[in-house]
Amino acid sequence: MTEPTSYTAQNVSNQSSCPACGYYVSVCFYNGNRQPLTTLAWPKSTEEARSMKRLPLSFYRCVDCGHVYNLEFDYEEVPYSEKPNYMFNKGVCWSQHLEHIQERILACLPENPTVIEIGCGDAHLLNSLAQAKGKGRFIGFDPNAETIPLDERVQVHKALFEPMTHLPEYQPDLIISRHVLEHLMNPLGFIQLLGFAANWSEIPVKLFIEVPCIDKVFDSHRTVDFFYEHNSHFTSTSLRRLLARSSSSIDLVEKGYNHEVVFGIANIGHSRHQKDLARESADFLQHSKDARERIAAQLESLYQSGQRVAVWGGTGKAAAFMNQYGLDCERFPVVVDSDLNKVGTYVPGCGQAIQSPDILKHSPVDVIIVATQWRAYDIVPEIISRDIPYQRILLEHNGQLVDFFKDEHPYHLEPEQTAAQAGMATQPSV
């Protein structure tokens, strides 16, 4: 009997995102050293079998949902595109399991359904569903799909399912994925992509997901479940957590085949929130492109007009502003900063020497650009209190340079600072 191990959080924990729930802390679970591929290798001789490349079995377990995954898994090491990974569907007990899930699936289908199966293999399940339902469309996607006689309602594509293309094209009522997620690098990401595609297209879809279940492993301590081709090993809890993280609601999560598999039915395509966020982001992206051109043109106009310009702020967000809009040191050489610790250093990426604001009293400019607009609350009163002359103070707002005092923006001084603004009466304006 092995002596009990002394555990500490430091020597068993790891920081990586769980492929099922996204939680960032896992612990060492099983080290199988290095072993060859076991389901997709198909060596043709003893010599070839013995010389196969050996790959790491370094399994960790999420401390939040209990999911087990190979931390060193590399999808490129598995020849999915060259060799199919078919399941044996003719065992008596397995056939009974298939009949059970077929009943579950049929119960949630409308009268004339469109059903898509991702990784359909020989389309055995799709064919059975089509025959049992008697109407509808049943579409399979699998790069290694096997051609066998099928019901006329079944269509098989030897291709990967592309959610953003195929979901709006076929508008399915149900998407089936059986014994696929355990092979993926990021199963949570894949299901969330399905959800986003459904939300974007505003198509409500049910998901039927089935994966091997390792709930019984913890009592029996069996290790043969853990081989390289299966990157992810689901517990009933981790499948439920994955569905909760990627769907609007879960209809059921059940175990089958003597608790060796777990399957669930969930709903996607019911949320406007993701589409609204995506559109907001796309609008921001376009606005930022337009702003880059607009502000660059305003700056060039300032330069061409011969007005003397100083930029207030030389690092951080101010430097980001200058790099974003191309304030080079040839056209805009004067940069000052309130922080004297920065004086004598240079603007990252642009190259201007950062100087003290006092330089503007001895070498006045016409225009001061406050590069970090939200700091205008402090910078404008400082300009006034230092008696620094200027004609205009500009800052960025809503994709253009605006006049601090004359134009609308959210950075005006607070009421208690209006006395300081009175100093503007003695300043010339343009």
Short mmCIF file of C-alpha atoms in Angstrom, two decimals:
data_model
loop_
_atom_site.label_atom_id
_atom_site.label_comp_id
_atom_site.label_asym_id
_atom_site.label_seq_id
_atom_site.Cartn_x
_atom_site.Cartn_y
_atom_site.Cartn_z
CA MET A 1 0.00 0.00 0.00
CA THR A 2 1.42 3.36 -1.05
CA GLU A 3 1.91 5.88 1.72
CA PRO A 4 -0.54 8.83 1.56
CA THR A 5 0.84 11.75 -0.42
CA SER A 6 1.31 15.12 1.21
CA TYR A 7 -0.63 17.55 -0.97
CA THR A 8 -0.31 21.32 -1.20
CA ALA A 9 -2.27 23.65 -3.45
CA GLN A 10 0.99 24.78 -4.99
CA ASN A 11 2.23 21.37 -6.09
CA VAL A 12 -1.05 20.06 -7.53
CA SER A 13 -2.67 23.12 -9.11
CA ASN A 14 -2.38 24.49 -12.62
CA GLN A 15 -3.62 27.64 -14.31
CA SER A 16 -5.42 27.00 -17.60
CA SER A 17 -8.96 27.49 -18.87
CA CYS A 18 -11.24 24.46 -18.55
CA PRO A 19 -12.49 23.38 -22.01
CA ALA A 20 -15.96 22.70 -20.57
CA CYS A 21 -16.74 25.60 -18.24
CA GLY A 22 -13.85 28.07 -18.68
CA TYR A 23 -12.77 27.98 -15.00
CA TYR A 24 -9.09 28.83 -14.73
CA VAL A 25 -7.79 26.48 -12.01
CA SER A 26 -7.23 22.73 -12.40
CA VAL A 27 -5.29 20.05 -10.54
CA CYS A 28 -3.13 17.12 -11.63
CA PHE A 29 -5.34 14.10 -12.28
CA TYR A 30 -3.60 11.39 -14.32
CA ASN A 31 -0.17 11.06 -15.90
CA GLY A 32 -0.13 8.31 -18.51
CA ASN A 33 3.35 9.25 -19.67
CA ARG A 34 3.62 9.01 -23.48
CA GLN A 35 1.49 6.65 -25.56
CA PRO A 36 0.68 6.26 -29.27
CA LEU A 37 -2.61 7.05 -30.93
CA THR A 38 -4.97 4.20 -30.21
CA THR A 39 -8.10 4.76 -32.32
CA LEU A 40 -6.93 6.57 -35.46
CA ALA A 41 -3.49 5.09 -36.12
CA TRP A 42 -4.31 1.76 -37.83
CA PRO A 43 -0.70 0.46 -38.23
CA LYS A 44 -0.23 -2.14 -40.96
CA SER A 45 2.65 -4.10 -39.44
CA THR A 46 4.29 -4.96 -36.15
CA GLU A 47 7.24 -2.74 -36.99
CA GLU A 48 5.02 0.20 -37.86
CA ALA A 49 2.99 -0.30 -34.68
CA ARG A 50 6.08 -0.38 -32.45
CA SER A 51 7.64 2.67 -34.06
CA MET A 52 4.57 4.90 -33.70
CA LYS A 53 5.07 8.37 -32.29
CA ARG A 54 4.27 8.56 -28.59
CA LEU A 55 2.31 11.52 -27.30
CA PRO A 56 1.86 12.95 -23.77
CA LEU A 57 -1.09 11.93 -21.60
CA SER A 58 -1.04 14.79 -19.08
CA PHE A 59 -4.56 15.01 -17.68
CA TYR A 60 -5.78 17.71 -15.32
CA ARG A 61 -9.15 18.16 -13.67
CA CYS A 62 -11.10 21.40 -13.33
CA VAL A 63 -11.70 22.14 -9.65
CA ASP A 64 -15.05 23.77 -10.41
CA CYS A 65 -16.96 21.43 -12.78
CA GLY A 66 -14.83 18.27 -12.52
CA HIS A 67 -13.99 18.12 -16.23
CA VAL A 68 -10.82 16.18 -17.12
CA TYR A 69 -8.64 17.24 -20.04
CA ASN A 70 -5.20 16.65 -21.53
CA LEU A 71 -3.20 19.79 -20.90
CA GLU A 72 -0.66 18.84 -23.60
CA PHE A 73 -3.14 17.81 -26.30
CA ASP A 74 -2.31 19.00 -29.83
CA TYR A 75 -5.11 18.66 -32.37
CA GLU A 76 -2.56 18.61 -35.22
CA GLU A 77 -1.20 15.29 -33.96
CA VAL A 78 -4.49 13.50 -34.69
CA PRO A 79 -5.21 12.69 -38.37
CA TYR A 80 -8.95 13.33 -38.31
CA SER A 81 -8.92 14.53 -41.92
CA GLU A 82 -7.28 11.31 -43.13
CA LYS A 83 -8.94 8.59 -41.08
CA PRO A 84 -12.55 8.36 -39.88
CA ASN A 85 -13.48 7.70 -36.28
CA TYR A 86 -16.58 5.53 -36.64
CA MET A 87 -18.50 4.09 -33.73
CA PHE A 88 -19.63 0.48 -33.66
CA ASN A 89 -23.43 0.71 -33.62
CA LYS A 90 -24.44 -2.98 -33.76
CA GLY A 91 -24.02 -4.13 -30.17
CA VAL A 92 -27.28 -5.18 -28.52
CA CYS A 93 -27.06 -2.85 -25.52
CA TRP A 94 -25.70 0.00 -27.61
CA SER A 95 -28.57 -0.45 -30.10
CA GLN A 96 -31.01 -0.18 -27.21
CA HIS A 97 -29.28 3.04 -26.14
CA LEU A 98 -29.62 4.42 -29.67
CA GLU A 99 -33.32 3.60 -29.64
CA HIS A 100 -33.70 5.45 -26.34
CA ILE A 101 -32.01 8.64 -27.54
CA GLN A 102 -33.93 8.42 -30.80
CA GLU A 103 -37.14 8.53 -28.76
CA ARG A 104 -35.80 11.51 -26.82
CA ILE A 105 -34.94 13.34 -30.05
CA LEU A 106 -38.23 12.56 -31.81
CA ALA A 107 -40.15 13.90 -28.82
CA CYS A 108 -38.65 17.38 -29.25
CA LEU A 109 -39.05 17.68 -33.05
CA PRO A 110 -41.81 19.62 -34.80
CA GLU A 111 -44.04 17.95 -37.39
CA ASN A 112 -41.83 18.71 -40.40
CA PRO A 113 -38.35 19.19 -38.94
CA THR A 114 -34.95 20.14 -40.27
CA VAL A 115 -32.27 18.23 -38.38
CA ILE A 116 -28.50 18.64 -38.73
CA GLU A 117 -25.95 16.20 -37.30
CA ILE A 118 -22.36 17.38 -36.89
CA GLY A 119 -19.96 14.46 -37.30
CA CYS A 120 -22.62 12.13 -38.66
CA GLY A 121 -20.23 9.27 -39.62
CA ASP A 122 -22.28 6.77 -41.60
CA ALA A 123 -25.47 8.76 -40.85
CA HIS A 124 -26.93 5.76 -39.00
CA LEU A 125 -28.83 7.92 -36.49
CA LEU A 126 -30.04 10.43 -39.09
CA ASN A 127 -31.34 7.61 -41.26
CA SER A 128 -33.24 6.07 -38.34
CA LEU A 129 -34.74 9.44 -37.42
CA ALA A 130 -35.83 10.10 -40.99
CA GLN A 131 -37.53 6.72 -41.25
CA ALA A 132 -39.24 7.07 -37.89
CA LYS A 133 -40.43 10.63 -38.54
CA GLY A 134 -41.51 10.06 -42.13
CA LYS A 135 -41.11 13.70 -43.13
CA GLY A 136 -38.60 16.53 -42.86
CA ARG A 137 -34.96 17.11 -43.83
CA PHE A 138 -32.05 15.30 -42.17
CA ILE A 139 -28.63 16.73 -43.04
CA GLY A 140 -25.28 15.32 -41.99
CA PHE A 141 -21.84 16.96 -42.00
CA ASP A 142 -18.67 14.88 -41.77
CA PRO A 143 -15.44 15.20 -43.81
CA ASN A 144 -15.14 11.39 -43.64
CA ALA A 145 -18.80 10.55 -44.14
CA GLU A 146 -19.33 6.99 -45.32
CA THR A 147 -21.60 6.50 -48.33
CA ILE A 148 -24.29 3.94 -47.55
CA PRO A 149 -27.89 3.57 -48.77
CA LEU A 150 -29.95 6.23 -47.01
CA ASP A 151 -33.52 7.38 -46.76
CA GLU A 152 -34.41 9.92 -49.43
CA ARG A 153 -34.89 12.57 -46.74
CA VAL A 154 -31.23 12.27 -45.64
CA GLN A 155 -28.50 14.42 -47.13
CA VAL A 156 -24.83 13.99 -46.25
CA HIS A 157 -22.10 16.57 -46.91
CA LYS A 158 -18.45 15.51 -46.79
CA ALA A 159 -17.49 18.77 -45.15
CA LEU A 160 -17.13 20.46 -41.79
CA PHE A 161 -20.17 22.24 -40.41
CA GLU A 162 -19.60 26.02 -40.48
CA PRO A 163 -22.01 27.57 -37.96
CA MET A 164 -22.07 31.11 -39.36
CA THR A 165 -22.74 29.81 -42.90
CA HIS A 166 -24.76 26.62 -42.57
CA LEU A 167 -27.02 27.52 -39.66
CA PRO A 168 -28.75 30.44 -41.42
CA GLU A 169 -28.71 28.50 -44.71
CA TYR A 170 -30.57 25.44 -43.39
CA GLN A 171 -32.34 26.99 -40.36
CA PRO A 172 -32.47 23.71 -38.41
CA ASP A 173 -34.91 22.91 -35.65
CA LEU A 174 -32.33 20.61 -34.02
CA ILE A 175 -28.55 20.22 -34.16
CA ILE A 176 -27.12 16.89 -33.05
CA SER A 177 -23.50 16.37 -32.01
CA ARG A 178 -22.66 12.93 -30.68
CA HIS A 179 -19.18 11.87 -29.59
CA VAL A 180 -17.51 14.87 -31.19
CA LEU A 181 -16.84 17.30 -28.32
CA GLU A 182 -14.41 14.97 -26.57
CA HIS A 183 -12.04 15.32 -29.55
CA LEU A 184 -12.01 19.13 -29.69
CA MET A 185 -9.47 21.53 -28.24
CA ASN A 186 -12.23 23.88 -27.10
CA PRO A 187 -15.67 22.21 -26.89
CA LEU A 188 -17.13 25.12 -24.91
CA GLY A 189 -15.99 27.54 -27.62
CA PHE A 190 -17.54 25.41 -30.35
CA ILE A 191 -20.95 25.22 -28.67
CA GLN A 192 -20.83 28.92 -27.87
CA LEU A 193 -20.11 29.60 -31.55
CA LEU A 194 -23.23 27.61 -32.43
CA GLY A 195 -25.15 29.71 -29.93
CA PHE A 196 -23.85 32.97 -31.34
CA ALA A 197 -24.69 31.90 -34.91
CA ALA A 198 -28.24 31.09 -33.80
CA ASN A 199 -28.60 34.34 -31.87
CA TRP A 200 -27.21 36.40 -34.75
CA SER A 201 -29.58 34.74 -37.23
CA GLU A 202 -32.45 34.88 -34.72
CA ILE A 203 -33.14 31.18 -35.28
CA PRO A 204 -34.25 29.23 -32.18
CA VAL A 205 -32.55 25.83 -32.27
CA LYS A 206 -32.43 22.84 -29.95
CA LEU A 207 -29.10 21.10 -29.33
CA PHE A 208 -28.67 17.41 -28.62
CA ILE A 209 -25.19 16.72 -27.26
CA GLU A 210 -23.82 13.29 -26.30
CA VAL A 211 -20.35 12.47 -25.00
CA PRO A 212 -18.65 9.66 -23.07
CA CYS A 213 -19.14 10.02 -19.31
CA ILE A 214 -16.43 9.34 -16.73
CA ASP A 215 -18.60 9.55 -13.59
CA LYS A 216 -17.90 5.87 -12.84
CA VAL A 217 -14.12 6.30 -13.23
CA PHE A 218 -13.70 7.89 -9.82
CA ASP A 219 -15.06 4.87 -7.98
CA SER A 220 -13.35 2.19 -10.07
CA HIS A 221 -10.07 4.09 -10.64
CA ARG A 222 -9.88 2.73 -14.19
CA THR A 223 -7.42 4.53 -16.46
CA VAL A 224 -8.08 3.05 -19.91
CA ASP A 225 -10.55 5.87 -20.63
CA PHE A 226 -7.64 8.28 -20.95
CA PHE A 227 -5.98 8.07 -24.34
CA TYR A 228 -4.68 10.76 -26.65
CA GLU A 229 -7.53 11.12 -29.15
CA HIS A 230 -9.93 12.01 -26.36
CA ASN A 231 -8.77 15.39 -25.16
CA SER A 232 -11.87 16.07 -23.04
CA HIS A 233 -13.53 13.74 -20.56
CA PHE A 234 -16.95 14.86 -19.42
CA THR A 235 -18.67 14.27 -16.14
CA SER A 236 -22.42 14.77 -15.98
CA THR A 237 -21.68 17.98 -14.08
CA SER A 238 -19.22 19.32 -16.65
CA LEU A 239 -21.61 18.68 -19.55
CA ARG A 240 -24.38 20.48 -17.69
CA ARG A 241 -22.01 23.37 -16.94
CA LEU A 242 -20.95 23.56 -20.60
CA LEU A 243 -24.58 23.72 -21.73
CA ALA A 244 -25.37 26.34 -19.08
CA ARG A 245 -22.48 28.50 -20.33
CA SER A 246 -23.57 28.29 -23.97
CA SER A 247 -27.37 28.08 -24.12
CA SER A 248 -30.43 29.99 -22.96
CA SER A 249 -31.93 26.98 -21.16
CA ILE A 250 -31.41 23.25 -20.61
CA ASP A 251 -34.25 20.77 -21.13
CA LEU A 252 -32.46 17.73 -19.71
CA VAL A 253 -29.14 16.08 -18.90
CA GLU A 254 -29.24 12.28 -18.58
CA LYS A 255 -26.88 9.34 -18.45
CA GLY A 256 -27.24 6.33 -20.70
CA TYR A 257 -25.66 2.98 -21.62
CA ASN A 258 -25.08 1.96 -18.00
CA HIS A 259 -23.97 5.53 -17.17
CA GLU A 260 -21.06 5.36 -19.63
CA VAL A 261 -22.41 8.23 -21.76
CA VAL A 262 -24.16 11.46 -20.87
CA PHE A 263 -26.42 13.47 -23.15
CA GLY A 264 -28.28 16.74 -22.92
CA ILE A 265 -30.83 18.83 -24.77
CA ALA A 266 -30.52 22.61 -24.63
CA ASN A 267 -31.87 25.67 -26.43
CA ILE A 268 -29.96 28.35 -28.34
CA GLY A 269 -30.98 31.29 -30.52
CA HIS A 270 -33.25 32.96 -27.96
CA SER A 271 -31.03 35.88 -26.94
CA ARG A 272 -30.90 39.32 -28.59
CA HIS A 273 -28.15 40.36 -26.19
CA GLN A 274 -25.29 38.80 -28.17
CA LYS A 275 -26.46 40.23 -31.47
CA ASP A 276 -26.86 43.67 -29.95
CA LEU A 277 -23.34 43.53 -28.49
CA ALA A 278 -21.92 42.32 -31.80
CA ARG A 279 -23.62 45.10 -33.75
CA GLU A 280 -22.48 47.67 -31.19
CA SER A 281 -18.91 46.41 -31.57
CA ALA A 282 -19.11 46.48 -35.37
CA ASP A 283 -20.44 50.05 -35.22
CA PHE A 284 -17.58 51.04 -32.91
CA LEU A 285 -15.04 49.50 -35.29
CA GLN A 286 -16.42 51.43 -38.25
CA HIS A 287 -16.65 54.62 -36.19
CA SER A 288 -13.00 54.26 -35.15
CA LYS A 289 -11.94 53.87 -38.79
CA ASP A 290 -13.89 56.98 -39.75
CA ALA A 291 -12.48 58.89 -36.77
CA ARG A 292 -8.92 57.98 -37.73
CA GLU A 293 -9.39 59.54 -41.14
CA ARG A 294 -11.36 62.55 -39.88
CA ILE A 295 -8.98 63.51 -37.06
CA ALA A 296 -5.92 62.90 -39.22
CA ALA A 297 -7.41 65.34 -41.74
CA GLN A 298 -8.09 67.91 -38.99
CA LEU A 299 -4.52 67.61 -37.76
CA GLU A 300 -3.13 68.01 -41.26
CA SER A 301 -5.31 71.10 -41.71
CA LEU A 302 -3.89 72.54 -38.49
CA TYR A 303 -0.38 71.91 -39.72
CA GLN A 304 -1.03 73.38 -43.15
CA SER A 305 -2.60 76.50 -41.61
CA GLY A 306 0.70 77.33 -39.92
CA GLN A 307 -0.80 77.40 -36.44
CA ARG A 308 1.57 76.44 -33.66
CA VAL A 309 0.35 73.33 -31.85
CA ALA A 310 1.31 71.71 -28.54
CA VAL A 311 0.13 68.31 -27.34
CA TRP A 312 -0.51 68.03 -23.60
CA GLY A 313 0.35 64.51 -22.43
CA GLY A 314 3.15 62.26 -23.64
CA THR A 315 2.69 58.72 -22.35
CA GLY A 316 -0.07 56.17 -21.76
CA LYS A 317 -3.36 57.16 -23.37
CA ALA A 318 -1.86 60.39 -24.68
CA ALA A 319 0.83 58.40 -26.51
CA ALA A 320 -1.89 56.06 -27.77
CA PHE A 321 -3.74 59.12 -29.17
CA MET A 322 -0.60 60.38 -30.90
CA ASN A 323 0.24 57.02 -32.45
CA GLN A 324 -3.36 56.40 -33.47
CA TYR A 325 -3.69 59.67 -35.34
CA GLY A 326 -0.14 60.04 -36.63
CA LEU A 327 1.18 63.02 -34.69
CA ASP A 328 4.77 62.74 -35.89
CA CYS A 329 7.57 64.80 -34.42
CA GLU A 330 8.17 66.66 -37.70
CA ARG A 331 4.74 68.29 -37.85
CA PHE A 332 3.95 68.31 -34.11
CA PRO A 333 7.25 68.60 -32.24
CA VAL A 334 5.94 70.22 -29.03
CA VAL A 335 4.73 67.84 -26.32
CA VAL A 336 4.35 68.75 -22.65
CA ASP A 337 3.22 66.81 -19.60
CA SER A 338 2.05 67.77 -16.11
CA ASP A 339 4.10 64.94 -14.58
CA LEU A 340 7.63 66.23 -14.19
CA ASN A 341 8.89 62.65 -13.84
CA LYS A 342 8.15 62.24 -17.56
CA VAL A 343 9.96 65.41 -18.60
CA GLY A 344 13.14 64.53 -20.47
CA THR A 345 11.76 61.23 -21.77
CA TYR A 346 10.29 60.72 -25.24
CA VAL A 347 6.86 59.88 -26.61
CA PRO A 348 6.74 56.11 -27.31
CA GLY A 349 6.47 55.41 -31.02
CA CYS A 350 6.48 59.09 -32.08
CA GLY A 351 9.78 60.39 -30.68
CA GLN A 352 9.00 63.89 -29.42
CA ALA A 353 10.89 65.02 -26.33
CA ILE A 354 8.45 65.51 -23.44
CA GLN A 355 8.90 68.99 -21.94
CA SER A 356 7.64 70.95 -18.97
CA PRO A 357 4.43 72.96 -19.52
CA ASP A 358 6.40 76.07 -18.59
CA ILE A 359 7.93 75.98 -22.07
CA LEU A 360 4.56 77.21 -23.39
CA LYS A 361 4.88 80.45 -21.41
CA HIS A 362 8.16 81.32 -23.11
CA SER A 363 7.31 79.82 -26.52
CA PRO A 364 3.52 80.17 -26.78
CA VAL A 365 1.40 78.19 -29.19
CA ASP A 366 -1.96 78.84 -30.82
CA VAL A 367 -3.58 75.47 -30.15
CA ILE A 368 -3.23 73.07 -27.23
CA ILE A 369 -4.50 69.53 -27.82
CA VAL A 370 -5.45 67.67 -24.65
CA ALA A 371 -4.56 64.18 -25.84
CA THR A 372 -6.27 62.36 -22.95
CA GLN A 373 -9.69 63.99 -23.00
CA TRP A 374 -10.95 62.68 -19.64
CA ARG A 375 -7.99 64.44 -17.94
CA ALA A 376 -9.27 67.79 -19.20
CA TYR A 377 -10.90 68.31 -15.77
CA ASP A 378 -7.38 68.77 -14.36
CA ILE A 379 -5.42 69.97 -17.39
CA VAL A 380 -7.56 72.97 -18.43
CA PRO A 381 -7.56 74.54 -14.93
CA GLU A 382 -3.80 73.93 -14.82
CA ILE A 383 -3.32 75.73 -18.13
CA ILE A 384 -5.31 78.69 -16.79
CA SER A 385 -3.60 78.75 -13.39
CA ARG A 386 -0.14 78.71 -15.04
CA ASP A 387 -1.14 81.71 -17.23
CA ILE A 388 -0.24 79.75 -20.34
CA PRO A 389 -1.46 81.64 -23.40
CA TYR A 390 -3.51 79.91 -26.11
CA GLN A 391 -6.18 80.60 -28.66
CA ARG A 392 -7.94 77.24 -28.60
CA ILE A 393 -7.92 74.06 -26.56
CA LEU A 394 -8.95 70.99 -28.53
CA LEU A 395 -9.76 67.47 -27.46
CA GLU A 396 -11.13 64.35 -29.09
CA HIS A 397 -14.84 63.62 -28.83
CA ASN A 398 -17.07 61.39 -30.90
CA GLY A 399 -14.56 60.92 -33.68
CA GLN A 400 -13.33 64.47 -34.15
CA LEU A 401 -11.38 67.28 -32.51
CA VAL A 402 -13.70 69.73 -30.75
CA ASP A 403 -13.20 73.07 -28.99
CA PHE A 404 -13.14 72.56 -25.24
CA PHE A 405 -15.14 75.69 -24.43
CA LYS A 406 -17.40 76.13 -27.46
CA ASP A 407 -18.45 72.63 -28.49
CA GLU A 408 -20.58 69.94 -26.91
CA HIS A 409 -18.71 67.15 -25.07
CA PRO A 410 -18.90 65.40 -21.68
CA TYR A 411 -15.66 66.81 -20.25
CA HIS A 412 -16.68 70.35 -19.31
CA LEU A 413 -15.49 71.65 -15.96
CA GLU A 414 -17.62 71.22 -12.86
CA PRO A 415 -19.64 74.24 -11.63
CA GLU A 416 -17.17 74.96 -8.84
CA GLN A 417 -14.49 75.44 -11.51
CA THR A 418 -16.38 78.13 -13.38
CA ALA A 419 -14.41 80.80 -11.54
CA ALA A 420 -11.28 79.44 -13.12
CA GLN A 421 -12.98 79.52 -16.51
CA ALA A 422 -13.53 83.25 -16.06
CA GLY A 423 -9.84 83.63 -16.83
CA MET A 424 -10.73 82.87 -20.42
CA ALA A 425 -12.12 86.38 -20.77
CA THR A 426 -8.57 87.68 -21.01
CA GLN A 427 -7.54 85.04 -23.56
CA PRO A 428 -7.78 85.68 -27.30
CA SER A 429 -10.02 83.33 -29.24
CA VAL A 430 -10.34 82.26 -32.86
#
